[in-house]
Amino acid sequence: MNKTVALHTLGCKLNFSETSSIGRLLEHEGFEKRDFDEVADVYVINTCSVTDNADKECRMLVRRIQRKAPEALVVITGCYAQLKPQEIAAIPGVDLVLGAAEKFNIAAHLKEVTKGDSAKICSCDIEDVNEFTASHSINDRTRIFLKVQDGCDYNCSFCTIPMARGKSRSDSISNVIANVEAIAAKGAKEIVLTGINLGDFRPPNPLKGEIANAVRTEKENFLSLIEELDKVNGIERFRISSIEPNLLTNEIIEFVSNSKKFMPHFHIPLQSGSDKILGLMRRRYKKDLYTERIGLIKTMMPHCCIGVDVIVGFPGETDEDFQETFNFLHQLDISYLHVFTYSERTNTLAATMKPVVPINIRNERNKVLRNLSYQKMQYFTNAHIGQTRKVLFETKNRNGMMEGYTDNYIKITTPFNEVWENNIVEWKI
Ligand code: SF4
């Protein structure tokens, strides 16, 4: 009888796409997939370092597994596993900890572990992680998250991602195209390009040092990637998951505005509307540049949906600084916010910065911006009432209802109708 495996993702869409790929890889090795709530022979948890409670969540999940399937092998991988392997190995019930370079070698590692032995750690120095492994999710076949870039060379003072995922590296354009064609052949209509620092897409680089830097400036970059993808048949829609404002060039904005396949939807991290705080965060732009980007997008695509990441309660953020962020976002023509409350991360520069903002004030600021986000979303949606836009409906029947998104990311919910499943429908909002 085949062995069974159940997988669980904590964190972002990139993690989600990697978990999907690990699952397919294990299926290829003869494993049968089970839901995480079911009994399985092997459980894999793909962890995140950004969530506040990675540690707590991981412990809770392992306890649940132990109650349900005490003999099952428990594997922990992902960002948290790379950052704190010893801590994870010490959690009772964990059998195998796989770092950033080893997660896709899971099948080989599983052959080496036995339940009852102390947890095995397979992890290397993050500096040595060079390889890029493409992955994509295939949960609901309508919208697929395709990883085309990994890691980050930036050094934002609050962020542990470069320590967890390593240096910036990408797939080749030809390989991305091959993956997109294969996904299209399975019937998917929309692909979301994902990465850690997606705008930093560059040629795969086996070289080191100066020659490598010279090669990087040539040919393959994010703009050439989307130009090539635009020509691929079979996929009707592409979205760009998130792109740093300093890498979102005028050429990219112009290209998207003329493209039939790249949707009028951007997600652009801002993090703070105060230049002082942006400096402390070591972000690579000031708010003027951000204003310019939004201005250009809205001039070229007035109906474009724009999402913004923002962090509240960063060390040194005074009431005035927060007010400046609020005012900046309030007057900006954007559609919604993702608000994060700052929390200290071990081994980051920001964790040593003073003065820290009391937790209750951080939470209050979060509430204020969430409220603003709600209003922005209402305003953006209401402005489209009466318009007809193209909606791609998902295949899931959610208690008799179905969901879909317009080209500019307005969510539509309507009674389930199988004729619309995975189809693009002209829809009056
Ligand atoms: S750009 Fe900054 S916040 Fe984003 S992954 Fe890189 S270091 Fe982290």
PDB file of N, CA, C and O and ligand atoms in Angstrom, residues 151-162 196-197 244 269 271 281-283 311, ligand 1:
ATOM      1  N   GLY A 151      14.329  34.722  -2.792  1.00  0.00           N
ATOM      2  CA  GLY A 151      15.393  35.416  -2.058  1.00  0.00           C
ATOM      3  C   GLY A 151      15.392  36.922  -2.274  1.00  0.00           C
ATOM      4  O   GLY A 151      14.616  37.460  -3.074  1.00  0.00           O
ATOM      5  N   CYS A 152      16.275  37.608  -1.526  1.00  0.00           N
ATOM      6  CA  CYS A 152      16.318  39.067  -1.622  1.00  0.00           C
ATOM      7  C   CYS A 152      17.685  39.595  -1.210  1.00  0.00           C
ATOM      8  O   CYS A 152      18.260  39.133  -0.229  1.00  0.00           O
ATOM      9  N   ASP A 153      18.194  40.544  -1.999  1.00  0.00           N
ATOM     10  CA  ASP A 153      19.498  41.156  -1.681  1.00  0.00           C
ATOM     11  C   ASP A 153      19.334  42.473  -0.943  1.00  0.00           C
ATOM     12  O   ASP A 153      20.319  43.148  -0.668  1.00  0.00           O
ATOM     13  N   TYR A 154      18.109  42.900  -0.709  1.00  0.00           N
ATOM     14  CA  TYR A 154      17.898  44.140   0.031  1.00  0.00           C
ATOM     15  C   TYR A 154      18.155  43.864   1.509  1.00  0.00           C
ATOM     16  O   TYR A 154      18.302  42.724   1.921  1.00  0.00           O
ATOM     17  N   ASN A 155      18.158  44.934   2.232  1.00  0.00           N
ATOM     18  CA  ASN A 155      18.561  44.774   3.626  1.00  0.00           C
ATOM     19  C   ASN A 155      17.647  45.596   4.521  1.00  0.00           C
ATOM     20  O   ASN A 155      18.140  46.335   5.369  1.00  0.00           O
ATOM     21  N   CYS A 156      16.356  45.472   4.330  1.00  0.00           N
ATOM     22  CA  CYS A 156      15.434  46.268   5.141  1.00  0.00           C
ATOM     23  C   CYS A 156      15.655  45.890   6.612  1.00  0.00           C
ATOM     24  O   CYS A 156      15.797  44.707   6.941  1.00  0.00           O
ATOM     25  N   SER A 157      15.669  46.908   7.463  1.00  0.00           N
ATOM     26  CA  SER A 157      16.170  46.675   8.824  1.00  0.00           C
ATOM     27  C   SER A 157      15.262  45.800   9.673  1.00  0.00           C
ATOM     28  O   SER A 157      15.675  45.316  10.712  1.00  0.00           O
ATOM     29  N   PHE A 158      14.009  45.579   9.238  1.00  0.00           N
ATOM     30  CA  PHE A 158      13.064  44.808  10.056  1.00  0.00           C
ATOM     31  C   PHE A 158      12.919  43.368   9.585  1.00  0.00           C
ATOM     32  O   PHE A 158      12.205  42.580  10.185  1.00  0.00           O
ATOM     33  N   CYS A 159      13.574  43.013   8.476  1.00  0.00           N
ATOM     34  CA  CYS A 159      13.176  41.812   7.738  1.00  0.00           C
ATOM     35  C   CYS A 159      14.145  40.640   7.915  1.00  0.00           C
ATOM     36  O   CYS A 159      15.359  40.805   7.814  1.00  0.00           O
ATOM     37  N   THR A 160      13.593  39.452   8.130  1.00  0.00           N
ATOM     38  CA  THR A 160      14.439  38.255   8.260  1.00  0.00           C
ATOM     39  C   THR A 160      14.432  37.405   6.986  1.00  0.00           C
ATOM     40  O   THR A 160      15.114  36.393   6.917  1.00  0.00           O
ATOM     41  N   ILE A 161      13.656  37.851   5.989  1.00  0.00           N
ATOM     42  CA  ILE A 161      13.506  37.005   4.798  1.00  0.00           C
ATOM     43  C   ILE A 161      14.850  36.715   4.102  1.00  0.00           C
ATOM     44  O   ILE A 161      15.118  35.572   3.731  1.00  0.00           O
ATOM     45  N   PRO A 162      15.738  37.725   3.946  1.00  0.00           N
ATOM     46  CA  PRO A 162      17.016  37.389   3.308  1.00  0.00           C
ATOM     47  C   PRO A 162      17.798  36.317   4.085  1.00  0.00           C
ATOM     48  O   PRO A 162      18.487  35.494   3.489  1.00  0.00           O
ATOM     49  N   ILE A 196       9.888  36.775  -3.917  1.00  0.00           N
ATOM     50  CA  ILE A 196      10.134  37.518  -2.677  1.00  0.00           C
ATOM     51  C   ILE A 196      10.382  38.985  -3.035  1.00  0.00           C
ATOM     52  O   ILE A 196       9.833  39.890  -2.419  1.00  0.00           O
ATOM     53  N   ASN A 197      11.214  39.198  -4.039  1.00  0.00           N
ATOM     54  CA  ASN A 197      11.452  40.554  -4.536  1.00  0.00           C
ATOM     55  C   ASN A 197      11.340  40.465  -6.060  1.00  0.00           C
ATOM     56  O   ASN A 197      12.336  40.461  -6.792  1.00  0.00           O
ATOM     57  N   GLU A 244       8.311  46.031  -5.517  1.00  0.00           N
ATOM     58  CA  GLU A 244       8.880  47.172  -4.792  1.00  0.00           C
ATOM     59  C   GLU A 244       8.745  48.440  -5.649  1.00  0.00           C
ATOM     60  O   GLU A 244       8.995  48.393  -6.866  1.00  0.00           O
ATOM     61  N   PRO A 269       4.424  47.600  -1.944  1.00  0.00           N
ATOM     62  CA  PRO A 269       4.710  47.871  -0.536  1.00  0.00           C
ATOM     63  C   PRO A 269       5.143  49.320  -0.337  1.00  0.00           C
ATOM     64  O   PRO A 269       5.982  49.819  -1.089  1.00  0.00           O
ATOM     65  N   GLN A 271       5.108  50.631   3.299  1.00  0.00           N
ATOM     66  CA  GLN A 271       5.603  50.401   4.673  1.00  0.00           C
ATOM     67  C   GLN A 271       5.489  51.614   5.577  1.00  0.00           C
ATOM     68  O   GLN A 271       5.145  51.477   6.729  1.00  0.00           O
ATOM     69  N   MET A 281      13.952  52.220   8.193  1.00  0.00           N
ATOM     70  CA  MET A 281      13.631  50.871   7.693  1.00  0.00           C
ATOM     71  C   MET A 281      14.617  50.413   6.617  1.00  0.00           C
ATOM     72  O   MET A 281      14.589  49.260   6.201  1.00  0.00           O
ATOM     73  N   ARG A 282      15.435  51.356   6.151  1.00  0.00           N
ATOM     74  CA  ARG A 282      16.372  51.094   5.037  1.00  0.00           C
ATOM     75  C   ARG A 282      15.649  50.701   3.751  1.00  0.00           C
ATOM     76  O   ARG A 282      16.098  49.805   3.002  1.00  0.00           O
ATOM     77  N   ARG A 283      14.512  51.353   3.522  1.00  0.00           N
ATOM     78  CA  ARG A 283      13.815  51.153   2.256  1.00  0.00           C
ATOM     79  C   ARG A 283      14.536  51.977   1.192  1.00  0.00           C
ATOM     80  O   ARG A 283      15.212  52.945   1.497  1.00  0.00           O
ATOM     81  N   ILE A 311       3.453  49.110   7.509  1.00  0.00           N
ATOM     82  CA  ILE A 311       3.790  48.605   8.844  1.00  0.00           C
ATOM     83  C   ILE A 311       3.566  49.720   9.862  1.00  0.00           C
ATOM     84  O   ILE A 311       4.041  50.847   9.649  1.00  0.00           O
TER      85      ILE A 311
HETATM   86  S1  SF4 B   1      12.659  44.004   0.003  1.00  0.00           S
HETATM   87 FE1  SF4 B   1      13.018  44.326   2.200  1.00  0.00          FE
HETATM   88  S2  SF4 B   1      11.104  43.627   3.172  1.00  0.00           S
HETATM   89 FE2  SF4 B   1      11.107  42.782   1.094  1.00  0.00          FE
HETATM   90  S3  SF4 B   1      12.038  40.725   1.340  1.00  0.00           S
HETATM   91 FE3  SF4 B   1      13.690  42.137   0.797  1.00  0.00          FE
HETATM   92  S4  SF4 B   1      14.554  42.763   2.766  1.00  0.00           S
HETATM   93 FE4  SF4 B   1      12.529  41.881   3.199  1.00  0.00          FE
END
